[in-house]
Amino acid sequence: MASKHKIIAFLLSMLLFVSLANGVPLETICSFTIHPTYCKNVLVNQNGNIYDYGRISIRKSLSQSRKFINSINSYLQSSSSLSQSTIRALEDCRFLADLSFEYLSNTYTTTNQSSNVLPISQAEDFETFLSAVLTNQQTCLDGLNTISSDQRVKNDLSSSLSDDIKLHSVTLALFKKGWVPEKKIRTSWPQNGRHLNFKNGRLPLKMSNRARAIYDSAKHHGRKLLQTTTDEDSVVVSDVVVVSQDGSGNFTTINDAIAAAPNNTVASDGYFFIFITEGVYQEYVSIDKKKKYLMLVGEGINRTIITGNHNVNDGFTTFNSATFAVVGQGFVAVNITFRNTAGPGKHQAVALRSGADMSTFYSCSFEGYQDTLYTHSLRQFYRECDIYGTVDFIFGNAAVVLQNCNIYPRLPLTGQFNTITAQGRTDPNQNTGTSIQNATIKAADDLAPKVGTVQTYLGRPWKEYSRTIFMQSFMDSFINPAGWHDWNGSFALSTLYYAEYNNRGSSSSTSNRVTWPGYHVINATDAANFTVSNFLSGDDWIPPTGVPYLSGLI
């Protein structure tokens, strides 16, 4: 009987696909979006197929993106009359809008040449980019909403953004319906990815002669982390530079080393390898989109430390409060502590923000209080990392898996409660969410004596379609039995997706969890959707980093 139902479902889906490809009314096309009325108003009312309407929507999104950039630039050109907080919010918006324009341009180029489903890896790439366009717009809007002066600027751009977000939502929905194949979830077998040993003094590198000479020089300075072996299972490196504050390396600052990296490299070129010696680096680092495939390796957690104290209370936006920020594709960080020392009284203060597609963090520590780790957008992987914070300290709207990490809630301000996650998905078609697998959740040293007086929750819904999964993780006894906290009354409780699977520890019981429509206790089949292999397609891009990972469930 089950197989009969599958055959019927397959035939129905094929009929739908054929009808979409051959032409259907606009009303039917727009029913696939969450803004059907807006969709019908913005698209040409003629009989076309899903590809015709999809291309129209992508063109309109691209056009609106260009207009929005022009509007921001116009305001910034007359910035002498604007407050510092307004200028910072506008600069965030321009930075994000430039990224979105590139994502939309690349999508348009590809879809303009195709009236069929794309290869699954390519389709996932563009689905990820279009999801990020919505995230970028929402981040800009959130920043504008914090402006207390310059109301004309705020109102003008916020109104434009609200319509643009609807348009980009339609674009994403139609792209998924037309160009994304029906994804077949791979069975998640326990499988370790090929990896190298970063921790115990061995890092096999395959590098050019020039890079080898610099690497040999680094060894002469007593740095034993880099030790070559055979070319088999090696990380491919195009160049190696050393950062050392005592002047014995190639650079004394991290920013100078990053500036020396080539622009717009591709994966096959190998990594530009930056070895950062032990020390406290008081630098604000921002790695832009041109600096691709950088690998930063320190000497260990609490040995190589990058630190700052920017925060919202002192006039920064949450987005630009980050001590370390990266959007360059293929970024890898190993053995580094990222820190924001603003403290709990300064509220939002980001230690690290990543909007870098296919970014990887291994054996790193992220230290802050509110909003420590900003997993902003695109695809990210964290392995064996330590994350410290209080309110919403793992937040953002990336597609991210945190695997084998230690999560340490800290002591918040008096009257505050801790929330580990605040996931920011705003649209059900975004392929984003936070998946936490095989974590260890324990109270930090300052919270441990006071766990009876401070409530700690797994997360709360920052945005309407917030999606977070805890699976196969250890939860110590201090987590509130309800597990999750609301954001504002009933907001998002029926549209969010919060799930738990096979957790352990004193607080893992789900018997007294919230009873929201969007909360689920899931089985292995559902949990497999949120593994490295299925949720991130990580088998395609994590192995070249040399970082260990588990493809599926434990």
PDB file of N, CA, C and O in Angstrom, residues 28 58 71 108 140 157 189 223 228 267 284 306 336 432 440 456 502 514 541 543:
ATOM      1  N   THR A  28      -2.019  30.623 -10.073  1.00  0.00           N
ATOM      2  CA  THR A  28      -1.458  29.342  -9.629  1.00  0.00           C
ATOM      3  C   THR A  28       0.017  29.499  -9.272  1.00  0.00           C
ATOM      4  O   THR A  28       0.492  28.986  -8.253  1.00  0.00           O
ATOM      5  N   ILE A  58      13.199  37.491 -10.883  1.00  0.00           N
ATOM      6  CA  ILE A  58      14.631  37.681 -10.643  1.00  0.00           C
ATOM      7  C   ILE A  58      15.099  39.009 -11.233  1.00  0.00           C
ATOM      8  O   ILE A  58      15.864  39.751 -10.590  1.00  0.00           O
ATOM      9  N   SER A  71      19.945  54.500  -3.607  1.00  0.00           N
ATOM     10  CA  SER A  71      19.319  55.294  -2.545  1.00  0.00           C
ATOM     11  C   SER A  71      20.250  55.430  -1.337  1.00  0.00           C
ATOM     12  O   SER A  71      20.395  56.518  -0.771  1.00  0.00           O
ATOM     13  N   TYR A 108      20.666  35.447 -11.926  1.00  0.00           N
ATOM     14  CA  TYR A 108      20.037  35.851 -13.182  1.00  0.00           C
ATOM     15  C   TYR A 108      20.801  35.285 -14.377  1.00  0.00           C
ATOM     16  O   TYR A 108      20.201  34.775 -15.335  1.00  0.00           O
ATOM     17  N   CYS A 140      19.648  44.726   7.308  1.00  0.00           N
ATOM     18  CA  CYS A 140      19.626  46.158   7.031  1.00  0.00           C
ATOM     19  C   CYS A 140      18.420  46.807   7.711  1.00  0.00           C
ATOM     20  O   CYS A 140      18.555  47.851   8.374  1.00  0.00           O
ATOM     21  N   LEU A 157      13.797  54.472   3.671  1.00  0.00           N
ATOM     22  CA  LEU A 157      14.457  53.210   3.342  1.00  0.00           C
ATOM     23  C   LEU A 157      13.701  52.010   3.902  1.00  0.00           C
ATOM     24  O   LEU A 157      13.647  50.951   3.263  1.00  0.00           O
ATOM     25  N   TRP A 189      24.591   7.689   7.316  1.00  0.00           N
ATOM     26  CA  TRP A 189      25.303   6.649   8.044  1.00  0.00           C
ATOM     27  C   TRP A 189      26.420   7.286   8.853  1.00  0.00           C
ATOM     28  O   TRP A 189      26.984   8.297   8.458  1.00  0.00           O
ATOM     29  N   ARG A 223      58.343  27.423  15.622  1.00  0.00           N
ATOM     30  CA  ARG A 223      56.924  27.112  15.547  1.00  0.00           C
ATOM     31  C   ARG A 223      56.746  25.713  14.968  1.00  0.00           C
ATOM     32  O   ARG A 223      56.952  25.493  13.787  1.00  0.00           O
ATOM     33  N   THR A 228      55.258  18.739   7.884  1.00  0.00           N
ATOM     34  CA  THR A 228      54.794  18.113   6.655  1.00  0.00           C
ATOM     35  C   THR A 228      54.834  16.599   6.760  1.00  0.00           C
ATOM     36  O   THR A 228      55.544  16.011   7.556  1.00  0.00           O
ATOM     37  N   ALA A 267      38.974  27.520  -5.308  1.00  0.00           N
ATOM     38  CA  ALA A 267      39.326  26.435  -4.396  1.00  0.00           C
ATOM     39  C   ALA A 267      40.540  25.652  -4.881  1.00  0.00           C
ATOM     40  O   ALA A 267      41.400  25.251  -4.084  1.00  0.00           O
ATOM     41  N   TYR A 284      40.471  44.797  15.016  1.00  0.00           N
ATOM     42  CA  TYR A 284      39.161  44.541  14.427  1.00  0.00           C
ATOM     43  C   TYR A 284      39.415  44.074  12.997  1.00  0.00           C
ATOM     44  O   TYR A 284      39.973  44.815  12.183  1.00  0.00           O
ATOM     45  N   ILE A 306      42.180  36.985  19.482  1.00  0.00           N
ATOM     46  CA  ILE A 306      41.812  38.208  18.765  1.00  0.00           C
ATOM     47  C   ILE A 306      40.691  38.866  19.562  1.00  0.00           C
ATOM     48  O   ILE A 306      39.644  38.247  19.802  1.00  0.00           O
ATOM     49  N   ILE A 336      42.060  29.277  17.443  1.00  0.00           N
ATOM     50  CA  ILE A 336      42.033  30.718  17.725  1.00  0.00           C
ATOM     51  C   ILE A 336      40.899  31.025  18.702  1.00  0.00           C
ATOM     52  O   ILE A 336      39.811  30.425  18.624  1.00  0.00           O
ATOM     53  N   THR A 432      17.747  27.698   5.726  1.00  0.00           N
ATOM     54  CA  THR A 432      18.599  28.067   6.850  1.00  0.00           C
ATOM     55  C   THR A 432      18.112  27.454   8.157  1.00  0.00           C
ATOM     56  O   THR A 432      16.970  26.989   8.253  1.00  0.00           O
ATOM     57  N   THR A 440      28.082  19.573  24.219  1.00  0.00           N
ATOM     58  CA  THR A 440      28.068  19.459  25.674  1.00  0.00           C
ATOM     59  C   THR A 440      27.689  20.827  26.231  1.00  0.00           C
ATOM     60  O   THR A 440      28.403  21.812  26.012  1.00  0.00           O
ATOM     61  N   THR A 456      17.980  29.287  32.277  1.00  0.00           N
ATOM     62  CA  THR A 456      18.661  29.119  30.992  1.00  0.00           C
ATOM     63  C   THR A 456      17.789  28.282  30.071  1.00  0.00           C
ATOM     64  O   THR A 456      17.265  27.234  30.474  1.00  0.00           O
ATOM     65  N   ASN A 502      17.060  12.678  20.675  1.00  0.00           N
ATOM     66  CA  ASN A 502      17.991  11.756  21.326  1.00  0.00           C
ATOM     67  C   ASN A 502      19.095  12.474  22.101  1.00  0.00           C
ATOM     68  O   ASN A 502      20.270  12.113  22.019  1.00  0.00           O
ATOM     69  N   VAL A 514       7.800  22.881  26.207  1.00  0.00           N
ATOM     70  CA  VAL A 514       6.716  23.726  25.692  1.00  0.00           C
ATOM     71  C   VAL A 514       5.802  22.908  24.789  1.00  0.00           C
ATOM     72  O   VAL A 514       6.220  21.891  24.208  1.00  0.00           O
ATOM     73  N   TRP A 541      32.380  20.071   0.471  1.00  0.00           N
ATOM     74  CA  TRP A 541      33.319  21.174   0.672  1.00  0.00           C
ATOM     75  C   TRP A 541      34.121  21.125   1.969  1.00  0.00           C
ATOM     76  O   TRP A 541      35.134  21.830   2.078  1.00  0.00           O
ATOM     77  N   PRO A 543      35.830  18.280   3.323  1.00  0.00           N
ATOM     78  CA  PRO A 543      37.073  17.480   3.260  1.00  0.00           C
ATOM     79  C   PRO A 543      38.333  18.246   2.861  1.00  0.00           C
ATOM     80  O   PRO A 543      39.385  18.042   3.481  1.00  0.00           O
TER      81      PRO A 543
END
